């Protein structure tokens, strides 16, 4: 027995709507917003007075979801800001796209941009990092040999 499959990744955010909107712009499918809290949430989170608004956004191919949670209570600690891509810990989420330049046009129209360059990696991938709301880094990759 062990891990069976990937289910979702959870992100704690300051602005639920901004982050959900960013992910929707990238093509994720948004579920219904929910509000959770109470004794069970306190026990699983190791907190007291838990009150959370949350929403799941699923990748278009159904390969897993991102759970966005905004803690209304207790208040979350301050964010550490836009850390560089070599900071220890979870640094980015990676997604395959069909037209990376088309997605980048949408990203830029929404007021975001790449962290550095769009790079051709060995004529196999076009790849770049995009920084979204609250410092979230999304890697976008387009296979060139499909």
PDB file of C-alpha atoms in Angstrom:
ATOM      1  CA  UNK A   1       0.000   0.000   0.000  1.00  0.00           C
ATOM      2  CA  UNK A   2       1.101   3.556  -0.657  1.00  0.00           C
ATOM      3  CA  UNK A   3       0.229   6.552  -2.772  1.00  0.00           C
ATOM      4  CA  UNK A   4      -2.487   5.668  -5.268  1.00  0.00           C
ATOM      5  CA  UNK A   5      -2.839   8.817  -7.380  1.00  0.00           C
ATOM      6  CA  UNK A   6      -2.395  12.563  -7.419  1.00  0.00           C
ATOM      7  CA  UNK A   7      -5.461  14.367  -6.070  1.00  0.00           C
ATOM      8  CA  UNK A   8      -4.714  18.078  -5.651  1.00  0.00           C
ATOM      9  CA  UNK A   9      -2.272  20.646  -4.372  1.00  0.00           C
ATOM     10  CA  UNK A  10      -3.354  23.258  -1.842  1.00  0.00           C
ATOM     11  CA  UNK A  11      -2.340  26.902  -1.982  1.00  0.00           C
ATOM     12  CA  UNK A  12      -3.078  29.381   0.788  1.00  0.00           C
ATOM     13  CA  UNK A  13      -3.786  32.750  -0.807  1.00  0.00           C
ATOM     14  CA  UNK A  14      -4.463  36.291   0.302  1.00  0.00           C
ATOM     15  CA  UNK A  15      -6.852  37.137  -2.563  1.00  0.00           C
ATOM     16  CA  UNK A  16      -8.957  34.138  -3.587  1.00  0.00           C
ATOM     17  CA  UNK A  17     -10.655  35.889  -6.510  1.00  0.00           C
ATOM     18  CA  UNK A  18      -7.436  37.262  -8.035  1.00  0.00           C
ATOM     19  CA  UNK A  19      -5.711  33.876  -7.915  1.00  0.00           C
ATOM     20  CA  UNK A  20      -8.766  31.981  -9.200  1.00  0.00           C
ATOM     21  CA  UNK A  21      -9.131  34.479 -12.048  1.00  0.00           C
ATOM     22  CA  UNK A  22      -5.478  34.066 -13.000  1.00  0.00           C
ATOM     23  CA  UNK A  23      -5.803  30.274 -13.133  1.00  0.00           C
ATOM     24  CA  UNK A  24      -9.061  30.508 -15.108  1.00  0.00           C
ATOM     25  CA  UNK A  25      -7.280  32.747 -17.631  1.00  0.00           C
ATOM     26  CA  UNK A  26      -4.719  29.946 -18.067  1.00  0.00           C
ATOM     27  CA  UNK A  27      -7.547  27.503 -18.855  1.00  0.00           C
ATOM     28  CA  UNK A  28      -8.382  25.882 -15.516  1.00  0.00           C
ATOM     29  CA  UNK A  29     -12.012  24.988 -14.791  1.00  0.00           C
ATOM     30  CA  UNK A  30     -13.367  26.629 -11.647  1.00  0.00           C
ATOM     31  CA  UNK A  31     -15.604  24.792  -9.204  1.00  0.00           C
ATOM     32  CA  UNK A  32     -18.046  26.266  -6.729  1.00  0.00           C
ATOM     33  CA  UNK A  33     -16.721  28.369  -3.875  1.00  0.00           C
ATOM     34  CA  UNK A  34     -17.164  26.765  -0.446  1.00  0.00           C
ATOM     35  CA  UNK A  35     -16.767  27.913   3.125  1.00  0.00           C
ATOM     36  CA  UNK A  36     -15.371  25.511   5.709  1.00  0.00           C
ATOM     37  CA  UNK A  37     -14.556  25.662   9.380  1.00  0.00           C
ATOM     38  CA  UNK A  38     -15.491  24.263  12.742  1.00  0.00           C
ATOM     39  CA  UNK A  39     -14.014  21.594  15.004  1.00  0.00           C
ATOM     40  CA  UNK A  40     -12.989  19.155  12.239  1.00  0.00           C
ATOM     41  CA  UNK A  41     -11.159  21.912  10.337  1.00  0.00           C
ATOM     42  CA  UNK A  42      -9.454  23.060  13.542  1.00  0.00           C
ATOM     43  CA  UNK A  43      -8.268  19.501  14.227  1.00  0.00           C
ATOM     44  CA  UNK A  44      -6.934  18.818  10.726  1.00  0.00           C
ATOM     45  CA  UNK A  45      -5.203  22.238  10.464  1.00  0.00           C
ATOM     46  CA  UNK A  46      -3.948  22.394  14.058  1.00  0.00           C
ATOM     47  CA  UNK A  47      -5.574  25.814  14.463  1.00  0.00           C
ATOM     48  CA  UNK A  48      -8.379  27.332  16.538  1.00  0.00           C
ATOM     49  CA  UNK A  49     -11.393  29.129  15.058  1.00  0.00           C
ATOM     50  CA  UNK A  50     -10.783  28.033  11.457  1.00  0.00           C
ATOM     51  CA  UNK A  51     -12.941  29.849   8.886  1.00  0.00           C
ATOM     52  CA  UNK A  52     -11.862  29.382   5.268  1.00  0.00           C
ATOM     53  CA  UNK A  53     -13.218  30.277   1.828  1.00  0.00           C
ATOM     54  CA  UNK A  54     -11.976  27.878  -0.817  1.00  0.00           C
ATOM     55  CA  UNK A  55     -12.370  26.866  -4.434  1.00  0.00           C
ATOM     56  CA  UNK A  56     -10.993  24.044  -6.578  1.00  0.00           C
ATOM     57  CA  UNK A  57      -9.674  24.675 -10.082  1.00  0.00           C
ATOM     58  CA  UNK A  58      -9.081  21.649 -12.284  1.00  0.00           C
ATOM     59  CA  UNK A  59      -6.673  21.283 -15.178  1.00  0.00           C
ATOM     60  CA  UNK A  60      -8.505  20.941 -18.518  1.00  0.00           C
ATOM     61  CA  UNK A  61      -7.434  17.296 -18.869  1.00  0.00           C
ATOM     62  CA  UNK A  62      -8.639  16.449 -15.352  1.00  0.00           C
ATOM     63  CA  UNK A  63      -5.110  15.555 -14.222  1.00  0.00           C
ATOM     64  CA  UNK A  64      -5.514  17.078 -10.792  1.00  0.00           C
ATOM     65  CA  UNK A  65      -6.724  20.208  -9.124  1.00  0.00           C
ATOM     66  CA  UNK A  66      -5.447  23.234  -7.285  1.00  0.00           C
ATOM     67  CA  UNK A  67      -7.268  23.966  -4.044  1.00  0.00           C
ATOM     68  CA  UNK A  68      -7.155  27.681  -3.273  1.00  0.00           C
ATOM     69  CA  UNK A  69      -7.863  28.552   0.358  1.00  0.00           C
ATOM     70  CA  UNK A  70      -8.188  31.992   1.907  1.00  0.00           C
ATOM     71  CA  UNK A  71      -8.145  31.921   5.705  1.00  0.00           C
ATOM     72  CA  UNK A  72     -10.579  34.439   7.120  1.00  0.00           C
ATOM     73  CA  UNK A  73      -9.734  33.199  10.648  1.00  0.00           C
ATOM     74  CA  UNK A  74      -7.197  32.815  12.047  1.00  0.00           C
ATOM     75  CA  UNK A  75      -5.319  35.432  10.091  1.00  0.00           C
ATOM     76  CA  UNK A  76      -2.469  34.072   7.974  1.00  0.00           C
ATOM     77  CA  UNK A  77       1.111  35.227   8.601  1.00  0.00           C
ATOM     78  CA  UNK A  78       2.493  37.856   6.232  1.00  0.00           C
ATOM     79  CA  UNK A  79       3.651  36.712   2.798  1.00  0.00           C
ATOM     80  CA  UNK A  80       7.352  36.565   2.057  1.00  0.00           C
ATOM     81  CA  UNK A  81       6.866  38.237  -1.330  1.00  0.00           C
ATOM     82  CA  UNK A  82       8.203  37.417  -4.772  1.00  0.00           C
ATOM     83  CA  UNK A  83      11.003  35.001  -3.978  1.00  0.00           C
ATOM     84  CA  UNK A  84      13.499  33.901  -6.648  1.00  0.00           C
ATOM     85  CA  UNK A  85      13.115  30.572  -8.430  1.00  0.00           C
ATOM     86  CA  UNK A  86      15.953  28.962  -6.429  1.00  0.00           C
ATOM     87  CA  UNK A  87      14.313  29.457  -3.002  1.00  0.00           C
ATOM     88  CA  UNK A  88      13.990  26.216  -1.043  1.00  0.00           C
ATOM     89  CA  UNK A  89      10.560  24.591  -0.985  1.00  0.00           C
ATOM     90  CA  UNK A  90       7.755  24.376  -3.532  1.00  0.00           C
ATOM     91  CA  UNK A  91       8.655  26.905  -6.211  1.00  0.00           C
ATOM     92  CA  UNK A  92       6.437  26.329  -9.222  1.00  0.00           C
ATOM     93  CA  UNK A  93       3.690  24.332 -10.866  1.00  0.00           C
ATOM     94  CA  UNK A  94       4.286  23.118 -14.423  1.00  0.00           C
ATOM     95  CA  UNK A  95       1.680  22.769 -17.169  1.00  0.00           C
ATOM     96  CA  UNK A  96       1.842  21.721 -20.782  1.00  0.00           C
ATOM     97  CA  UNK A  97       0.192  24.033 -23.318  1.00  0.00           C
ATOM     98  CA  UNK A  98      -0.455  23.744 -27.059  1.00  0.00           C
ATOM     99  CA  UNK A  99       0.521  27.331 -27.936  1.00  0.00           C
ATOM    100  CA  UNK A 100       2.840  28.918 -25.385  1.00  0.00           C
ATOM    101  CA  UNK A 101       3.072  32.222 -27.275  1.00  0.00           C
ATOM    102  CA  UNK A 102      -0.729  32.446 -27.406  1.00  0.00           C
ATOM    103  CA  UNK A 103      -0.962  31.790 -23.668  1.00  0.00           C
ATOM    104  CA  UNK A 104       1.748  34.394 -23.022  1.00  0.00           C
ATOM    105  CA  UNK A 105      -0.286  36.943 -25.003  1.00  0.00           C
ATOM    106  CA  UNK A 106      -3.225  36.275 -22.643  1.00  0.00           C
ATOM    107  CA  UNK A 107      -0.941  36.467 -19.601  1.00  0.00           C
ATOM    108  CA  UNK A 108       0.495  39.804 -20.716  1.00  0.00           C
ATOM    109  CA  UNK A 109      -2.941  41.211 -21.565  1.00  0.00           C
ATOM    110  CA  UNK A 110      -3.960  40.403 -17.978  1.00  0.00           C
ATOM    111  CA  UNK A 111      -0.988  42.382 -16.615  1.00  0.00           C
ATOM    112  CA  UNK A 112       1.443  39.549 -15.877  1.00  0.00           C
ATOM    113  CA  UNK A 113       4.635  38.516 -17.642  1.00  0.00           C
ATOM    114  CA  UNK A 114       7.424  35.982 -17.788  1.00  0.00           C
ATOM    115  CA  UNK A 115      10.037  35.949 -15.045  1.00  0.00           C
ATOM    116  CA  UNK A 116      12.785  35.873 -17.660  1.00  0.00           C
ATOM    117  CA  UNK A 117      12.825  34.457 -21.208  1.00  0.00           C
ATOM    118  CA  UNK A 118      10.824  32.047 -23.311  1.00  0.00           C
ATOM    119  CA  UNK A 119      13.497  29.443 -24.085  1.00  0.00           C
ATOM    120  CA  UNK A 120      13.806  26.762 -26.752  1.00  0.00           C
ATOM    121  CA  UNK A 121      15.146  23.735 -24.882  1.00  0.00           C
ATOM    122  CA  UNK A 122      16.954  21.417 -27.324  1.00  0.00           C
ATOM    123  CA  UNK A 123      14.231  21.823 -29.979  1.00  0.00           C
ATOM    124  CA  UNK A 124      11.959  19.702 -27.765  1.00  0.00           C
ATOM    125  CA  UNK A 125      10.259  22.304 -25.532  1.00  0.00           C
ATOM    126  CA  UNK A 126       9.444  26.008 -25.567  1.00  0.00           C
ATOM    127  CA  UNK A 127       9.415  26.811 -21.860  1.00  0.00           C
ATOM    128  CA  UNK A 128       9.073  29.815 -19.562  1.00  0.00           C
ATOM    129  CA  UNK A 129       8.135  30.782 -16.028  1.00  0.00           C
ATOM    130  CA  UNK A 130       5.238  33.175 -15.469  1.00  0.00           C
ATOM    131  CA  UNK A 131       4.782  34.942 -12.136  1.00  0.00           C
ATOM    132  CA  UNK A 132       1.140  35.321 -11.168  1.00  0.00           C
ATOM    133  CA  UNK A 133      -0.633  36.852  -8.195  1.00  0.00           C
ATOM    134  CA  UNK A 134       1.052  36.603  -4.798  1.00  0.00           C
ATOM    135  CA  UNK A 135       4.300  35.367  -6.357  1.00  0.00           C
ATOM    136  CA  UNK A 136       2.889  32.091  -7.753  1.00  0.00           C
ATOM    137  CA  UNK A 137       5.230  30.721 -10.438  1.00  0.00           C
ATOM    138  CA  UNK A 138       3.685  28.720 -13.277  1.00  0.00           C
ATOM    139  CA  UNK A 139       5.934  26.952 -15.772  1.00  0.00           C
ATOM    140  CA  UNK A 140       4.421  26.812 -19.250  1.00  0.00           C
ATOM    141  CA  UNK A 141       5.814  24.278 -21.689  1.00  0.00           C
ATOM    142  CA  UNK A 142       4.981  23.523 -25.316  1.00  0.00           C
ATOM    143  CA  UNK A 143       6.318  20.319 -26.901  1.00  0.00           C
ATOM    144  CA  UNK A 144       7.919  21.057 -30.268  1.00  0.00           C
ATOM    145  CA  UNK A 145       8.217  17.447 -31.391  1.00  0.00           C
ATOM    146  CA  UNK A 146       4.489  16.559 -31.246  1.00  0.00           C
TER     147      UNK A 146
END
